[in-house]
Amino acid sequence: MLDPIYIIDGARTPFLKARNAPGPFAASDLATAAGSALLARQRFLPEQLDEVILGCASPSPDEVNIGRVVALRMGCGLKVPGWTVMRNCASGMQALDSAMANIRCGRSQLVLAGGVDALSRAPLLFSDPMVRWFAGWMSARSLGDKLAALKKFRPAYLAPVIGIMKGLTDPIVGQLMGQTAENLAWKYGISRYDMDAYAVESHLRVAAAQDAGHFADELVPLIDGNGTVYGADDGLRRDASLAGMAKLKPFFDKKYGRVTPANSSQITDGATWLMLASEAAVAQFGLTPLGRIVDSQWAGLEPEEMGLGPVHAATPILQRHGLGLDDLDLLEINEAFAAQVIACLRAWQDEDYCRKRLGLEGALGAIDPARLNVDGGAVALGHPVGASGARIVLHLLHALRRRGGKRGLASICIGGGQGGAMLVEAL
């Protein structure tokens, strides 16, 4: 029996949709704002933390070890180590898993862990020809050498390379993440209507959750340098409809595709933190946990079908604990793409896939839609890559407590062909 890992508290910023320009906050600003508010309401001092672990898929060049940068900015002191982890879309969940490992081996008792990304600030890069030309220019010494270098310059060299497009392209199979969703749509016969209907439902659920105050316990408002307050997730489209969704053209496969920006997760900025503690720390500081992380699992699969990662990561956890999908009160599957979530649901109902790929005796079964992503997901909220894995764990615990549920599973697909999952219990 593994020692329990308790989640004491958590907080996140509003998720702010990228709008083709750098957002108002750097990644460290986001993480510092959410983390400082979370630490301020604890029964211990920031410098009493054993470590700070932050997941980030795209830190800026001046914040490479952003975990340490933010730990210092939050006032944790010089002696509290801060470090950064990266597992693409599951970086925030990896931070939680790393905290669990250190607590269980006795290195830490109290850890602040989470994830962040400011994807609106992903860089524009120079092309290789431009870099080579610039290297030649810098090595030119005489006026003649510089004039010769100028003659070799071509205006096309100035065409920027969009950093986020490179980051969202799998280098092994050469496909954008959206193209991997198209692969799953073809594999499971997922129609454009299926995707758009799922996306509309995500927006409707987020709208209902906002109106009911279901995110209130999570959110820390942001204030920029001009005094503008950002108090809520702003990617929500309250007017989302099938008719509106149908107007958008496929983006990743323009001729035959079905995946559009509207039925995909949004490019977003945001941060999420959770406070993890051992049983000894709970007793020492008199803490009252929200819940506990029971188990976690990572899995690998084909990069071109990375969206099925939740199936491959969650299934071993269910097997270890003798659980079926019906034994879970709630589930969170990160909505990288509507097609990807639908594919996961269909894979669990596919007897052949479950036998050959998951080693099961038959199909695992269907998930009740009323227990999946009950307050919507990344299609409506956005997907700040480093933060999403932590967000779904935090929200799952709040949703379980609100509904009187006990057991839940959070799972996420990971670019590169991986999946991550965590089994939690509300207390």
CSV table of C-alpha atoms in Angstrom, one decimal:
chain,number,residue,atom,x,y,z
A,1,MET,CA,0.0,0.0,0.0
A,2,LEU,CA,1.5,3.3,-1.1
A,3,ASP,CA,1.6,6.2,1.2
A,4,PRO,CA,-1.3,8.6,0.6
A,5,ILE,CA,-0.6,11.8,-1.4
A,6,TYR,CA,-3.0,14.6,-0.3
A,7,ILE,CA,-4.2,17.6,-2.3
A,8,ILE,CA,-4.7,20.4,0.1
A,9,ASP,CA,-5.7,23.2,-2.1
A,10,GLY,CA,-5.4,24.6,-5.6
A,11,ALA,CA,-5.8,27.7,-7.8
A,12,ARG,CA,-5.6,28.7,-11.4
A,13,THR,CA,-5.7,31.9,-13.4
A,14,PRO,CA,-8.5,32.5,-15.9
A,15,PHE,CA,-7.5,30.9,-19.2
A,16,LEU,CA,-7.1,33.8,-21.7
A,17,LYS,CA,-7.5,33.1,-25.4
A,18,ALA,CA,-4.6,34.1,-27.7
A,19,ARG,CA,-5.7,36.7,-30.2
A,20,ASN,CA,-2.9,36.7,-32.8
A,21,ALA,CA,-0.7,39.0,-30.6
A,22,PRO,CA,1.3,38.6,-27.3
A,23,GLY,CA,-1.1,38.4,-24.4
A,24,PRO,CA,-1.0,40.7,-21.4
A,25,PHE,CA,0.9,38.4,-19.2
A,26,ALA,CA,4.2,36.4,-19.4
A,27,ALA,CA,4.1,32.8,-18.3
A,28,SER,CA,5.9,33.7,-15.0
A,29,ASP,CA,3.3,36.5,-14.4
A,30,LEU,CA,0.5,34.0,-14.6
A,31,ALA,CA,2.1,31.4,-12.4
A,32,THR,CA,3.2,34.0,-9.8
A,33,ALA,CA,-0.3,35.5,-9.6
A,34,ALA,CA,-2.0,32.2,-9.1
A,35,GLY,CA,0.7,30.7,-6.8
A,36,SER,CA,0.9,33.8,-4.6
A,37,ALA,CA,-2.8,33.9,-4.0
A,38,LEU,CA,-2.8,30.2,-3.2
A,39,LEU,CA,0.1,30.5,-0.7
A,40,ALA,CA,-1.4,33.5,1.0
A,41,ARG,CA,-4.4,31.4,2.3
A,42,GLN,CA,-2.3,28.5,3.6
A,43,ARG,CA,-1.5,27.7,7.3
A,44,PHE,CA,2.2,27.6,6.6
A,45,LEU,CA,4.8,30.0,5.2
A,46,PRO,CA,6.0,29.9,1.6
A,47,GLU,CA,9.5,29.2,2.8
A,48,GLN,CA,8.2,26.0,4.6
A,49,LEU,CA,7.7,24.3,1.2
A,50,ASP,CA,10.1,21.6,0.4
A,51,GLU,CA,10.1,22.3,-3.3
A,52,VAL,CA,8.2,24.0,-6.2
A,53,ILE,CA,7.7,22.0,-9.4
A,54,LEU,CA,6.2,23.7,-12.5
A,55,GLY,CA,5.4,22.1,-15.8
A,56,CYS,CA,5.9,24.3,-18.9
A,57,ALA,CA,6.0,23.3,-22.5
A,58,SER,CA,7.2,26.6,-23.9
A,59,PRO,CA,9.1,28.7,-21.5
A,60,SER,CA,10.5,32.0,-22.8
A,61,PRO,CA,14.3,32.3,-23.3
A,62,ASP,CA,14.7,34.5,-20.2
A,63,GLU,CA,12.7,32.0,-18.0
A,64,VAL,CA,14.0,28.7,-19.1
A,65,ASN,CA,13.9,27.2,-15.5
A,66,ILE,CA,10.6,29.0,-14.9
A,67,GLY,CA,9.9,26.9,-11.8
A,68,ARG,CA,12.8,28.5,-10.0
A,69,VAL,CA,11.9,32.0,-11.3
A,70,VAL,CA,8.4,31.8,-10.1
A,71,ALA,CA,9.3,30.2,-6.7
A,72,LEU,CA,11.5,33.2,-6.0
A,73,ARG,CA,8.9,35.7,-7.2
A,74,MET,CA,6.3,34.1,-4.9
A,75,GLY,CA,8.5,34.6,-1.9
A,76,CYS,CA,9.5,31.0,-1.2
A,77,GLY,CA,13.0,32.1,-0.3
A,78,LEU,CA,16.4,31.1,-1.5
A,79,LYS,CA,16.4,27.7,0.1
A,80,VAL,CA,13.3,26.3,-1.5
A,81,PRO,CA,14.3,24.5,-4.8
A,82,GLY,CA,12.3,25.3,-7.9
A,83,TRP,CA,12.5,23.3,-11.1
A,84,THR,CA,10.7,22.8,-14.3
A,85,VAL,CA,9.3,19.7,-16.1
A,86,MET,CA,8.2,19.2,-19.7
A,87,ARG,CA,6.0,16.4,-21.1
A,88,ASN,CA,4.2,18.4,-23.8
A,89,CYS,CA,0.4,18.6,-23.1
A,90,ALA,CA,0.8,16.8,-19.7
A,91,SER,CA,3.6,18.9,-18.2
A,92,GLY,CA,1.3,20.1,-15.4
A,93,MET,CA,0.3,16.5,-14.6
A,94,GLN,CA,4.0,15.5,-14.8
A,95,ALA,CA,4.7,18.1,-12.1
A,96,LEU,CA,2.1,16.5,-9.9
A,97,ASP,CA,3.6,13.0,-10.5
A,98,SER,CA,7.1,14.3,-9.8
A,99,ALA,CA,5.9,15.8,-6.5
A,100,MET,CA,4.2,12.5,-5.6
A,101,ALA,CA,7.4,10.5,-6.3
A,102,ASN,CA,9.5,12.8,-4.1
A,103,ILE,CA,7.0,12.7,-1.3
A,104,ARG,CA,6.7,9.0,-1.4
A,105,CYS,CA,10.5,8.5,-1.3
A,106,GLY,CA,10.8,10.9,1.7
A,107,ARG,CA,12.6,13.7,0.0
A,108,SER,CA,9.7,16.1,0.4
A,109,GLN,CA,6.6,16.5,2.6
A,110,LEU,CA,5.0,19.7,1.2
A,111,VAL,CA,5.2,20.5,-2.5
A,112,LEU,CA,3.6,23.2,-4.7
A,113,ALA,CA,3.2,21.7,-8.2
A,114,GLY,CA,1.4,22.8,-11.3
A,115,GLY,CA,1.8,24.0,-14.9
A,116,VAL,CA,1.8,27.1,-17.0
A,117,ASP,CA,2.1,28.3,-20.6
A,118,ALA,CA,1.6,31.7,-22.3
A,119,LEU,CA,1.2,30.3,-25.8
A,120,SER,CA,0.3,33.8,-27.2
A,121,ARG,CA,3.9,34.7,-26.6
A,122,ALA,CA,5.3,31.8,-28.6
A,123,PRO,CA,8.2,33.3,-30.6
A,124,LEU,CA,8.5,34.1,-34.3
A,125,LEU,CA,11.8,32.7,-35.5
A,126,PHE,CA,14.2,33.4,-38.3
A,127,SER,CA,14.5,30.8,-41.0
A,128,ASP,CA,17.7,28.8,-41.5
A,129,PRO,CA,18.6,30.7,-44.6
A,130,MET,CA,18.3,34.0,-42.7
A,131,VAL,CA,20.4,32.7,-39.8
A,132,ARG,CA,23.1,31.5,-42.2
A,133,TRP,CA,23.1,34.9,-44.0
A,134,PHE,CA,23.3,36.8,-40.7
A,135,ALA,CA,26.2,34.6,-39.6
A,136,GLY,CA,28.0,35.5,-42.9
A,137,TRP,CA,27.2,39.2,-42.3
A,138,MET,CA,28.6,39.1,-38.8
A,139,SER,CA,31.8,37.4,-39.9
A,140,ALA,CA,32.4,40.0,-42.7
A,141,ARG,CA,35.2,42.4,-41.7
A,142,SER,CA,35.9,44.7,-44.6
A,143,LEU,CA,33.6,47.0,-46.4
A,144,GLY,CA,34.0,44.8,-49.5
A,145,ASP,CA,33.0,41.7,-47.5
A,146,LYS,CA,29.9,43.4,-46.2
A,147,LEU,CA,28.9,44.5,-49.7
A,148,ALA,CA,29.4,41.0,-51.0
A,149,ALA,CA,27.2,39.7,-48.2
A,150,LEU,CA,24.5,42.3,-48.9
A,151,LYS,CA,24.3,41.1,-52.5
A,152,LYS,CA,23.5,37.6,-51.3
A,153,PHE,CA,20.6,38.8,-49.1
A,154,ARG,CA,17.1,37.9,-50.3
A,155,PRO,CA,13.9,39.5,-48.9
A,156,ALA,CA,12.3,36.0,-48.6
A,157,TYR,CA,14.8,35.3,-45.8
A,158,LEU,CA,12.7,37.6,-43.6
A,159,ALA,CA,9.7,35.4,-43.8
A,160,PRO,CA,9.1,34.4,-40.1
A,161,VAL,CA,8.9,30.8,-38.9
A,162,ILE,CA,5.9,30.6,-36.5
A,163,GLY,CA,7.2,28.9,-33.4
A,164,ILE,CA,4.0,27.5,-32.2
A,165,MET,CA,3.4,25.7,-35.5
A,166,LYS,CA,6.7,24.0,-35.2
A,167,GLY,CA,6.0,23.1,-31.6
A,168,LEU,CA,2.7,21.6,-32.5
A,169,THR,CA,4.2,19.5,-35.3
A,170,ASP,CA,5.3,16.0,-34.4
A,171,PRO,CA,8.9,15.6,-35.7
A,172,ILE,CA,8.7,11.8,-36.0
A,173,VAL,CA,5.7,11.7,-38.3
A,174,GLY,CA,5.8,15.3,-39.6
A,175,GLN,CA,2.1,15.9,-38.7
A,176,LEU,CA,0.5,18.8,-36.8
A,177,MET,CA,-1.5,17.7,-33.8
A,178,GLY,CA,-4.7,18.5,-35.7
A,179,GLN,CA,-3.7,16.1,-38.4
A,180,THR,CA,-3.4,13.3,-35.8
A,181,ALA,CA,-7.0,14.2,-34.8
A,182,GLU,CA,-8.0,13.8,-38.5
A,183,ASN,CA,-6.4,10.3,-38.4
A,184,LEU,CA,-8.6,9.3,-35.5
A,185,ALA,CA,-11.7,10.8,-37.2
A,186,TRP,CA,-11.0,8.6,-40.2
A,187,LYS,CA,-10.2,5.5,-38.1
A,188,TYR,CA,-13.5,5.7,-36.1
A,189,GLY,CA,-15.7,7.3,-38.7
A,190,ILE,CA,-16.2,10.5,-36.7
A,191,SER,CA,-18.2,12.9,-38.7
A,192,ARG,CA,-18.0,16.7,-38.9
A,193,TYR,CA,-21.4,16.8,-37.2
A,194,ASP,CA,-20.2,14.6,-34.4
A,195,MET,CA,-17.2,16.9,-33.7
A,196,ASP,CA,-19.2,20.1,-34.0
A,197,ALA,CA,-22.0,18.8,-31.7
A,198,TYR,CA,-19.4,17.8,-29.1
A,199,ALA,CA,-17.8,21.3,-29.3
A,200,VAL,CA,-21.2,23.0,-28.9
A,201,GLU,CA,-21.9,20.9,-25.8
A,202,SER,CA,-18.5,21.9,-24.3
A,203,HIS,CA,-19.4,25.6,-24.7
A,204,LEU,CA,-22.8,25.1,-23.2
A,205,ARG,CA,-21.4,23.2,-20.2
A,206,VAL,CA,-18.8,25.9,-19.5
A,207,ALA,CA,-21.4,28.6,-19.8
A,208,ALA,CA,-23.6,26.8,-17.3
A,209,ALA,CA,-20.7,26.2,-15.0
A,210,GLN,CA,-19.7,29.9,-15.1
A,211,ASP,CA,-23.3,30.9,-14.3
A,212,ALA,CA,-23.5,28.5,-11.4
A,213,GLY,CA,-20.1,29.6,-10.0
A,214,HIS,CA,-18.5,26.2,-10.4
A,215,PHE,CA,-15.1,27.7,-11.2
A,216,ALA,CA,-15.2,30.2,-8.4
A,217,ASP,CA,-13.2,28.1,-6.0
A,218,GLU,CA,-10.4,27.7,-8.6
A,219,LEU,CA,-10.0,31.1,-10.1
A,220,VAL,CA,-7.6,33.9,-9.1
A,221,PRO,CA,-8.4,37.1,-11.1
A,222,LEU,CA,-5.6,38.8,-13.0
A,223,ILE,CA,-4.9,42.5,-13.2
A,224,ASP,CA,-2.6,43.9,-15.9
A,225,GLY,CA,-0.4,47.1,-15.7
A,226,ASN,CA,-3.3,49.2,-17.0
A,227,GLY,CA,-5.6,48.1,-14.2
A,228,THR,CA,-7.7,45.8,-16.5
A,229,VAL,CA,-9.2,42.9,-14.6
A,230,TYR,CA,-9.4,39.4,-16.1
A,231,GLY,CA,-11.8,37.5,-13.9
A,232,ALA,CA,-13.0,34.7,-16.1
A,233,ASP,CA,-12.0,32.3,-18.8
A,234,ASP,CA,-12.6,34.3,-22.0
A,235,GLY,CA,-12.6,31.6,-24.7
A,236,LEU,CA,-16.2,30.7,-24.1
A,237,ARG,CA,-18.6,31.3,-27.0
A,238,ARG,CA,-22.0,31.6,-25.4
A,239,ASP,CA,-23.6,31.8,-28.9
A,240,ALA,CA,-22.0,28.5,-30.0
A,241,SER,CA,-24.3,26.6,-32.3
A,242,LEU,CA,-24.2,23.9,-34.9
A,243,ALA,CA,-25.0,26.4,-37.6
A,244,GLY,CA,-22.1,28.6,-36.5
A,245,MET,CA,-19.7,25.7,-36.3
A,246,ALA,CA,-20.6,24.6,-39.8
A,247,LYS,CA,-19.4,27.8,-41.3
A,248,LEU,CA,-15.7,27.1,-40.4
A,249,LYS,CA,-13.5,25.3,-42.9
A,250,PRO,CA,-11.2,22.5,-42.0
A,251,PHE,CA,-7.8,23.7,-41.1
A,252,PHE,CA,-5.4,20.8,-41.0
A,253,ASP,CA,-6.7,18.9,-44.0
A,254,LYS,CA,-8.3,21.6,-46.1
A,255,LYS,CA,-9.5,19.2,-48.9
A,256,TYR,CA,-10.8,16.2,-47.0
A,257,GLY,CA,-10.7,17.1,-43.4
A,258,ARG,CA,-13.3,17.7,-40.7
A,259,VAL,CA,-11.2,19.2,-37.8
A,260,THR,CA,-11.7,23.0,-37.6
A,261,PRO,CA,-10.5,25.6,-35.1
A,262,ALA,CA,-14.0,25.6,-33.6
A,263,ASN,CA,-14.0,21.9,-32.7
A,264,SER,CA,-10.4,22.0,-31.5
A,265,SER,CA,-9.0,23.4,-28.3
A,266,GLN,CA,-8.0,27.0,-28.3
A,267,ILE,CA,-4.5,28.4,-28.1
A,268,THR,CA,-4.5,29.9,-24.6
A,269,ASP,CA,-2.5,31.4,-21.8
A,270,GLY,CA,-3.0,30.2,-18.2
A,271,ALA,CA,-1.5,28.7,-15.0
A,272,THR,CA,-2.7,26.1,-12.5
A,273,TRP,CA,-1.2,25.1,-9.1
A,274,LEU,CA,-2.0,22.3,-6.6
A,275,MET,CA,-0.6,22.0,-3.1
A,276,LEU,CA,0.5,18.4,-2.4
A,277,ALA,CA,1.3,17.0,1.1
A,278,SER,CA,2.3,13.9,2.9
A,279,GLU,CA,0.3,12.5,5.8
A,280,ALA,CA,3.0,13.8,8.1
A,281,ALA,CA,2.7,17.4,6.7
A,282,VAL,CA,-1.1,17.2,7.0
A,283,ALA,CA,-0.7,16.4,10.7
A,284,GLN,CA,2.1,18.9,11.3
A,285,PHE,CA,0.3,21.9,9.9
A,286,GLY,CA,-3.3,20.9,10.7
A,287,LEU,CA,-4.3,20.8,7.0
A,288,THR,CA,-7.7,19.8,5.6
A,289,PRO,CA,-7.2,18.0,2.3
A,290,LEU,CA,-9.6,18.4,-0.7
A,291,GLY,CA,-8.7,14.8,-1.7
A,292,ARG,CA,-5.9,12.5,-2.5
A,293,ILE,CA,-4.2,11.2,-5.6
A,294,VAL,CA,-4.6,7.4,-5.5
A,295,ASP,CA,-2.6,6.3,-8.6
A,296,SER,CA,-1.0,7.6,-11.8
A,297,GLN,CA,0.1,6.1,-15.1
A,298,TRP,CA,1.9,7.0,-18.3
A,299,ALA,CA,1.7,5.2,-21.6
A,300,GLY,CA,3.1,5.3,-25.1
A,301,LEU,CA,1.5,4.7,-28.5
A,302,GLU,CA,1.9,5.7,-32.1
A,303,PRO,CA,2.6,9.5,-32.5
A,304,GLU,CA,0.1,9.7,-35.3
A,305,GLU,CA,-2.7,8.5,-33.0
A,306,MET,CA,-1.6,10.4,-29.9
A,307,GLY,CA,-5.2,11.4,-29.1
A,308,LEU,CA,-5.9,7.8,-27.9
A,309,GLY,CA,-3.3,8.3,-25.1
A,310,PRO,CA,-6.0,8.7,-22.4
A,311,VAL,CA,-7.2,5.2,-23.2
A,312,HIS,CA,-3.8,3.6,-22.9
A,313,ALA,CA,-2.9,5.5,-19.6
A,314,ALA,CA,-6.3,5.1,-17.9
A,315,THR,CA,-6.9,1.5,-18.6
A,316,PRO,CA,-4.0,0.1,-16.5
A,317,ILE,CA,-5.1,2.2,-13.5
A,318,LEU,CA,-8.6,0.7,-13.8
A,319,GLN,CA,-7.2,-2.8,-14.0
A,320,ARG,CA,-4.9,-2.3,-11.0
A,321,HIS,CA,-7.8,-1.2,-8.8
A,322,GLY,CA,-10.3,-3.6,-10.2
A,323,LEU,CA,-12.5,-0.8,-11.6
A,324,GLY,CA,-14.7,-0.4,-14.6
A,325,LEU,CA,-15.7,2.8,-16.2
A,326,ASP,CA,-19.0,2.7,-14.4
A,327,ASP,CA,-17.2,2.7,-11.1
A,328,LEU,CA,-16.0,6.2,-11.6
A,329,ASP,CA,-18.2,9.0,-10.4
A,330,LEU,CA,-16.7,11.5,-12.8
A,331,LEU,CA,-14.1,11.6,-15.6
A,332,GLU,CA,-12.1,14.4,-17.1
A,333,ILE,CA,-10.5,13.8,-20.5
A,334,ASN,CA,-8.7,16.9,-21.8
A,335,GLU,CA,-10.3,18.1,-24.9
A,336,ALA,CA,-7.4,18.6,-27.2
A,337,PHE,CA,-9.8,18.0,-30.1
A,338,ALA,CA,-13.5,17.0,-30.1
A,339,ALA,CA,-12.5,14.2,-32.5
A,340,GLN,CA,-9.9,12.9,-30.1
A,341,VAL,CA,-12.2,12.6,-27.1
A,342,ILE,CA,-14.9,10.9,-29.2
A,343,ALA,CA,-12.2,8.5,-30.5
A,344,CYS,CA,-11.3,7.6,-26.9
A,345,LEU,CA,-14.9,6.8,-26.1
A,346,ARG,CA,-15.2,4.7,-29.2
A,347,ALA,CA,-11.9,2.9,-28.6
A,348,TRP,CA,-13.1,1.7,-25.2
A,349,GLN,CA,-16.3,0.3,-26.9
A,350,ASP,CA,-14.3,-1.4,-29.6
A,351,GLU,CA,-13.8,-5.0,-28.7
A,352,ASP,CA,-11.1,-5.6,-31.2
A,353,TYR,CA,-9.1,-2.6,-30.1
A,354,CYS,CA,-9.5,-3.5,-26.4
A,355,ARG,CA,-8.3,-7.0,-27.0
A,356,LYS,CA,-5.4,-6.3,-29.3
A,357,ARG,CA,-4.1,-3.0,-28.0
A,358,LEU,CA,-5.1,-3.0,-24.4
A,359,GLY,CA,-4.9,-6.6,-23.5
A,360,LEU,CA,-8.4,-6.9,-22.3
A,361,GLU,CA,-10.8,-9.8,-22.7
A,362,GLY,CA,-13.3,-7.6,-24.4
A,363,ALA,CA,-14.6,-4.0,-24.8
A,364,LEU,CA,-14.3,-1.9,-21.6
A,365,GLY,CA,-17.6,-0.3,-22.3
A,366,ALA,CA,-19.3,3.1,-22.7
A,367,ILE,CA,-19.0,6.2,-20.6
A,368,ASP,CA,-22.1,8.0,-19.5
A,369,PRO,CA,-21.9,11.5,-21.1
A,370,ALA,CA,-23.4,13.0,-17.9
A,371,ARG,CA,-20.2,12.0,-16.0
A,372,LEU,CA,-17.6,13.1,-18.5
A,373,ASN,CA,-16.2,16.7,-18.5
A,374,VAL,CA,-19.3,17.8,-16.7
A,375,ASP,CA,-18.4,21.5,-16.7
A,376,GLY,CA,-17.0,21.5,-20.3
A,377,GLY,CA,-13.4,21.4,-21.3
A,378,ALA,CA,-10.6,22.7,-23.4
A,379,VAL,CA,-12.6,23.2,-26.6
A,380,ALA,CA,-14.4,26.0,-24.7
A,381,LEU,CA,-11.8,26.9,-22.0
A,382,GLY,CA,-8.6,26.6,-24.0
A,383,HIS,CA,-5.5,24.5,-23.6
A,384,PRO,CA,-2.5,26.3,-22.3
A,385,VAL,CA,-0.3,23.2,-22.9
A,386,GLY,CA,1.7,23.2,-19.7
A,387,ALA,CA,-1.3,23.9,-17.4
A,388,SER,CA,-4.1,21.6,-18.7
A,389,GLY,CA,-2.9,18.4,-17.0
A,390,ALA,CA,-3.0,20.1,-13.6
A,391,ARG,CA,-6.3,21.9,-14.3
A,392,ILE,CA,-8.3,18.8,-15.0
A,393,VAL,CA,-7.1,17.2,-11.7
A,394,LEU,CA,-8.0,20.3,-9.7
A,395,HIS,CA,-11.4,20.7,-11.3
A,396,LEU,CA,-12.2,17.0,-11.0
A,397,LEU,CA,-11.7,17.2,-7.3
A,398,HIS,CA,-13.9,20.3,-7.0
A,399,ALA,CA,-16.6,18.7,-9.2
A,400,LEU,CA,-16.5,15.5,-7.1
A,401,ARG,CA,-16.9,17.3,-3.9
A,402,ARG,CA,-19.7,19.5,-5.3
A,403,ARG,CA,-21.7,16.5,-6.5
A,404,GLY,CA,-21.0,14.3,-3.5
A,405,GLY,CA,-18.9,11.9,-5.6
A,406,LYS,CA,-15.8,10.0,-4.3
A,407,ARG,CA,-13.8,8.6,-7.2
A,408,GLY,CA,-12.7,10.3,-10.4
A,409,LEU,CA,-10.2,9.8,-13.2
A,410,ALA,CA,-8.4,12.6,-15.1
A,411,SER,CA,-6.6,11.7,-18.3
A,412,ILE,CA,-4.8,13.6,-21.1
A,413,CYS,CA,-3.3,12.9,-24.5
A,414,ILE,CA,0.2,14.0,-25.1
A,415,GLY,CA,1.9,15.1,-28.4
A,416,GLY,CA,4.5,12.6,-29.4
A,417,GLY,CA,2.3,9.6,-28.8
A,418,GLN,CA,1.8,9.4,-25.0
A,419,GLY,CA,-1.0,9.5,-22.5
A,420,GLY,CA,-1.2,10.3,-18.8
A,421,ALA,CA,-3.9,9.5,-16.2
A,422,MET,CA,-4.5,10.0,-12.5
A,423,LEU,CA,-7.0,8.4,-10.2
A,424,VAL,CA,-8.2,10.7,-7.4
A,425,GLU,CA,-10.6,10.5,-4.5
A,426,ALA,CA,-12.4,13.4,-2.9
A,427,LEU,CA,-12.3,13.7,0.9
